[in-house]
């Protein structure tokens, strides 16, 4: 599977190790930067990555900043992007099974490399549950994203 990754400077140390791990697991990884420890702006890298998911080139992405918060907010401003800030294996599993997230966000100043590996592994191998209540909620998220949400449509 192809996967795309991006980060700000907070992940300079951890990202190369995470990429090596993902490649050792058989993933083909594209890194949209940043590539140095120089201070930079996380919305730039969220935007680079999200555009390549929106285009259909990639199905799933990984974004990292210091906390994971800023880069997830930036990602979720993009149509068709459902980015989840995950801190452990449980949230990684739920963001796929229940929410159908297409981007996982993590905080390099919050989460260890070992946990990041586990989060990515679960995120990249789990599929959304085909259960009516979860499908309905994912449809509601898509309607919100489209600006067409009306709670009456989901009664
Ligand atoms: C950069 O110092 C830091 O603000 C950023 O990595 C991120 O944590 C923002 O949410």
Coordinates of C-alpha atoms and ligand atoms in Angstrom, one line a residue:
X1 CA 0.0 0.0 0.0
X2 CA 1.1 3.5 -0.8
X3 CA 1.0 5.9 2.2
X4 CA 1.8 9.6 2.5
X5 CA 3.3 11.3 5.5
X6 CA 4.0 14.9 6.5
X7 CA 5.0 16.8 9.6
X8 CA 6.4 20.1 11.0
X9 CA 9.8 20.5 12.6
X10 CA 8.6 18.9 15.9
X11 CA 8.8 15.5 14.2
X12 CA 12.2 15.9 12.6
X13 CA 13.8 13.2 14.9
X14 CA 11.0 10.7 14.9
X15 CA 9.7 10.8 11.3
X16 CA 12.7 9.1 9.6
X17 CA 12.5 6.2 12.0
X18 CA 8.8 5.9 11.5
X19 CA 9.2 5.9 7.7
X20 CA 11.9 3.2 8.0
X21 CA 9.5 1.1 10.1
X22 CA 6.7 1.5 7.6
X23 CA 8.9 0.6 4.7
X24 CA 10.1 -2.5 6.6
X25 CA 6.4 -3.4 6.9
X26 CA 6.1 -3.1 3.1
X27 CA 4.5 0.3 2.7
X28 CA 5.6 2.7 0.0
X29 CA 6.0 6.0 1.8
X30 CA 5.9 9.5 0.3
X31 CA 7.1 12.3 2.6
X32 CA 5.9 15.8 1.8
X33 CA 8.2 17.4 4.4
X34 CA 9.3 19.2 6.3
X35 CA 12.8 17.8 5.9
X36 CA 14.8 19.9 8.4
X37 CA 14.6 21.0 12.0
X38 CA 14.0 24.6 11.0
X39 CA 10.9 26.0 12.5
X40 CA 8.0 25.9 10.1
X41 CA 4.2 26.1 9.9
X42 CA 2.2 22.9 10.3
X43 CA -0.7 24.1 8.1
X44 CA 1.6 24.0 5.1
X45 CA 2.3 20.3 5.4
X46 CA -1.2 19.4 6.2
X47 CA -2.3 21.2 3.0
X48 CA 0.4 19.5 0.9
X49 CA -0.7 16.1 2.1
X50 CA -4.5 16.7 2.1
X51 CA -4.4 17.9 -1.5
X52 CA -2.8 14.6 -2.6
X53 CA -5.5 12.6 -0.8
X54 CA -8.2 14.8 -2.3
X55 CA -6.8 14.1 -5.8
X56 CA -7.1 10.3 -5.2
X57 CA -3.3 9.7 -5.4
X58 CA -3.3 8.4 -1.8
X59 CA -6.0 6.8 0.2
X60 CA -4.5 7.3 3.7
X61 CA -2.1 9.7 5.3
X62 CA -0.1 10.3 8.5
X63 CA 0.5 13.8 9.9
X64 CA 2.7 14.7 12.9
X65 CA 3.3 18.0 14.7
X66 CA 4.3 18.7 18.3
X67 CA 0.9 17.8 19.9
X68 CA -0.9 16.6 16.8
X69 CA -3.6 19.2 17.5
X70 CA -2.6 22.0 15.1
X71 CA -2.0 19.7 12.2
X72 CA -5.3 17.8 12.7
X73 CA -7.2 21.1 12.8
X74 CA -5.5 22.2 9.6
X75 CA -6.2 18.8 7.9
X76 CA -9.9 18.9 8.9
X77 CA -10.4 22.2 7.0
X78 CA -10.0 20.2 3.8
X79 CA -13.1 18.7 2.1
X80 CA -13.1 14.9 2.1
X81 CA -10.6 14.8 4.9
X82 CA -11.4 13.0 8.1
X83 CA -8.4 13.4 10.3
X84 CA -8.1 11.8 13.7
X85 CA -5.7 12.7 16.5
X86 CA -4.7 9.4 18.0
X87 CA -2.6 8.8 21.1
X88 CA -2.8 5.1 21.6
X89 CA -3.8 1.8 20.0
X90 CA -7.5 2.1 21.1
X91 CA -8.0 5.5 19.5
X92 CA -6.2 4.3 16.3
X93 CA -8.5 1.3 16.0
X94 CA -11.7 3.4 16.7
X95 CA -10.8 6.1 14.3
X96 CA -10.9 3.5 11.5
X97 CA -13.6 1.1 12.7
X98 CA -16.1 3.7 13.8
X99 CA -15.1 7.0 12.2
X100 CA -13.5 5.9 8.9
X101 CA -10.7 8.4 9.3
X102 CA -8.4 8.8 6.3
X103 CA -5.6 10.6 8.1
X104 CA -4.1 9.8 11.4
X105 CA -2.5 12.6 13.4
X106 CA 0.0 12.2 16.2
X107 CA 2.0 14.4 18.5
X108 CA 5.8 14.0 18.5
X109 CA 6.0 15.7 21.9
X110 CA 3.2 13.5 23.3
X111 CA 3.6 10.0 21.8
X112 CA 6.6 7.8 21.7
X113 CA 8.0 6.3 18.5
X114 CA 7.1 2.8 19.7
X115 CA 3.5 3.9 20.2
X116 CA 3.5 5.8 16.9
X117 CA 4.5 2.6 15.1
X118 CA 1.6 0.7 16.8
X119 CA -0.9 3.5 15.9
X120 CA 0.2 3.5 12.3
X121 CA 0.1 -0.3 12.0
X122 CA -3.5 -0.4 13.3
X123 CA -4.6 2.7 11.3
X124 CA -3.3 1.2 8.0
X125 CA -4.7 -2.3 8.5
X126 CA -8.2 -1.6 9.9
X127 CA -11.4 -1.0 7.9
X128 CA -14.6 0.8 8.9
X129 CA -17.3 -1.5 10.5
X130 CA -20.2 -2.3 8.3
X131 CA -22.7 -1.8 11.1
X132 CA -25.8 0.4 10.4
X133 CA -25.2 2.8 13.3
X134 CA -21.6 3.4 12.4
X135 CA -22.4 3.7 8.7
X136 CA -25.1 6.3 9.5
X137 CA -22.7 8.3 11.7
X138 CA -20.1 8.3 9.0
X139 CA -22.7 9.4 6.5
X140 CA -23.6 12.2 8.9
X141 CA -19.9 13.3 8.9
X142 CA -19.9 13.3 5.1
X143 CA -23.1 15.4 5.0
X144 CA -21.5 17.9 7.5
X145 CA -18.4 17.9 5.3
X146 CA -20.6 18.6 2.2
X147 CA -22.6 21.3 4.0
X148 CA -25.8 19.3 3.4
X149 CA -26.3 18.0 6.9
X150 CA -29.9 17.9 8.2
X151 CA -30.6 15.7 11.2
X152 CA -34.1 14.9 9.7
X153 CA -32.4 13.0 6.9
X154 CA -30.9 10.5 9.4
X155 CA -34.1 9.7 11.5
Ligands
LIG1 C1 5.3 24.0 17.0 O1 6.1 24.5 18.0 C2 4.0 23.4 17.6 O2 3.2 24.5 17.9 C3 3.3 22.5 16.6 O3 4.2 21.4 16.4 C4 2.1 21.8 17.1 O4 2.2 21.3 18.3 C5 0.8 22.6 17.0 O5 -0.3 22.2 17.3

